[in-house]
Each structure stands twice: as structure tokens, then as C-alpha cells.
Amino acid sequence: MTESTDPNAAPMHHDVREKYASGHVMLALVAGLVATAVGLILGLTLVNN
């Protein structure tokens, strides 16, 4: 079995995607901000109770 057909092999440099759609970047940013806010709120709430 060669590296190119092995599903567990690491991707080669030319297989790695370097440009992403702006909508996907914004979705990841919003998800990160929501997760940060929820974590901060829950963390402060649980520590103070």
C-alpha cells in the first residue's frame, strides 16, 4: 500500500487547503466567540455559586 492510497497518511503539502470561503471563516469566528462567551458566563456563575 502506498502513501497516496493510505487513508491514515498525513496530507501532502499540495493536498492542504490554504484558502477558505469567507463564510466559513466567519462561521468559525462566530462559533469561537459564542463558545468563549458561554464559557466565561458559565465559569463565573459556577465559581460564584
XYZ file of C-alpha atoms in Angstrom, residues 29-44:
16
model
C -15.214 33.148 14.259
C -18.808 33.400 15.478
C -18.694 29.869 16.917
C -15.466 30.712 18.754
C -16.873 33.940 20.162
C -20.071 32.199 21.308
C -18.072 29.401 22.939
C -15.855 31.942 24.696
C -18.825 33.947 25.958
C -20.718 30.864 27.177
C -17.607 29.520 28.873
C -16.935 32.838 30.575
C -20.526 33.217 31.774
C -20.818 29.618 32.992
C -17.394 29.744 34.609
C -18.148 32.898 36.556
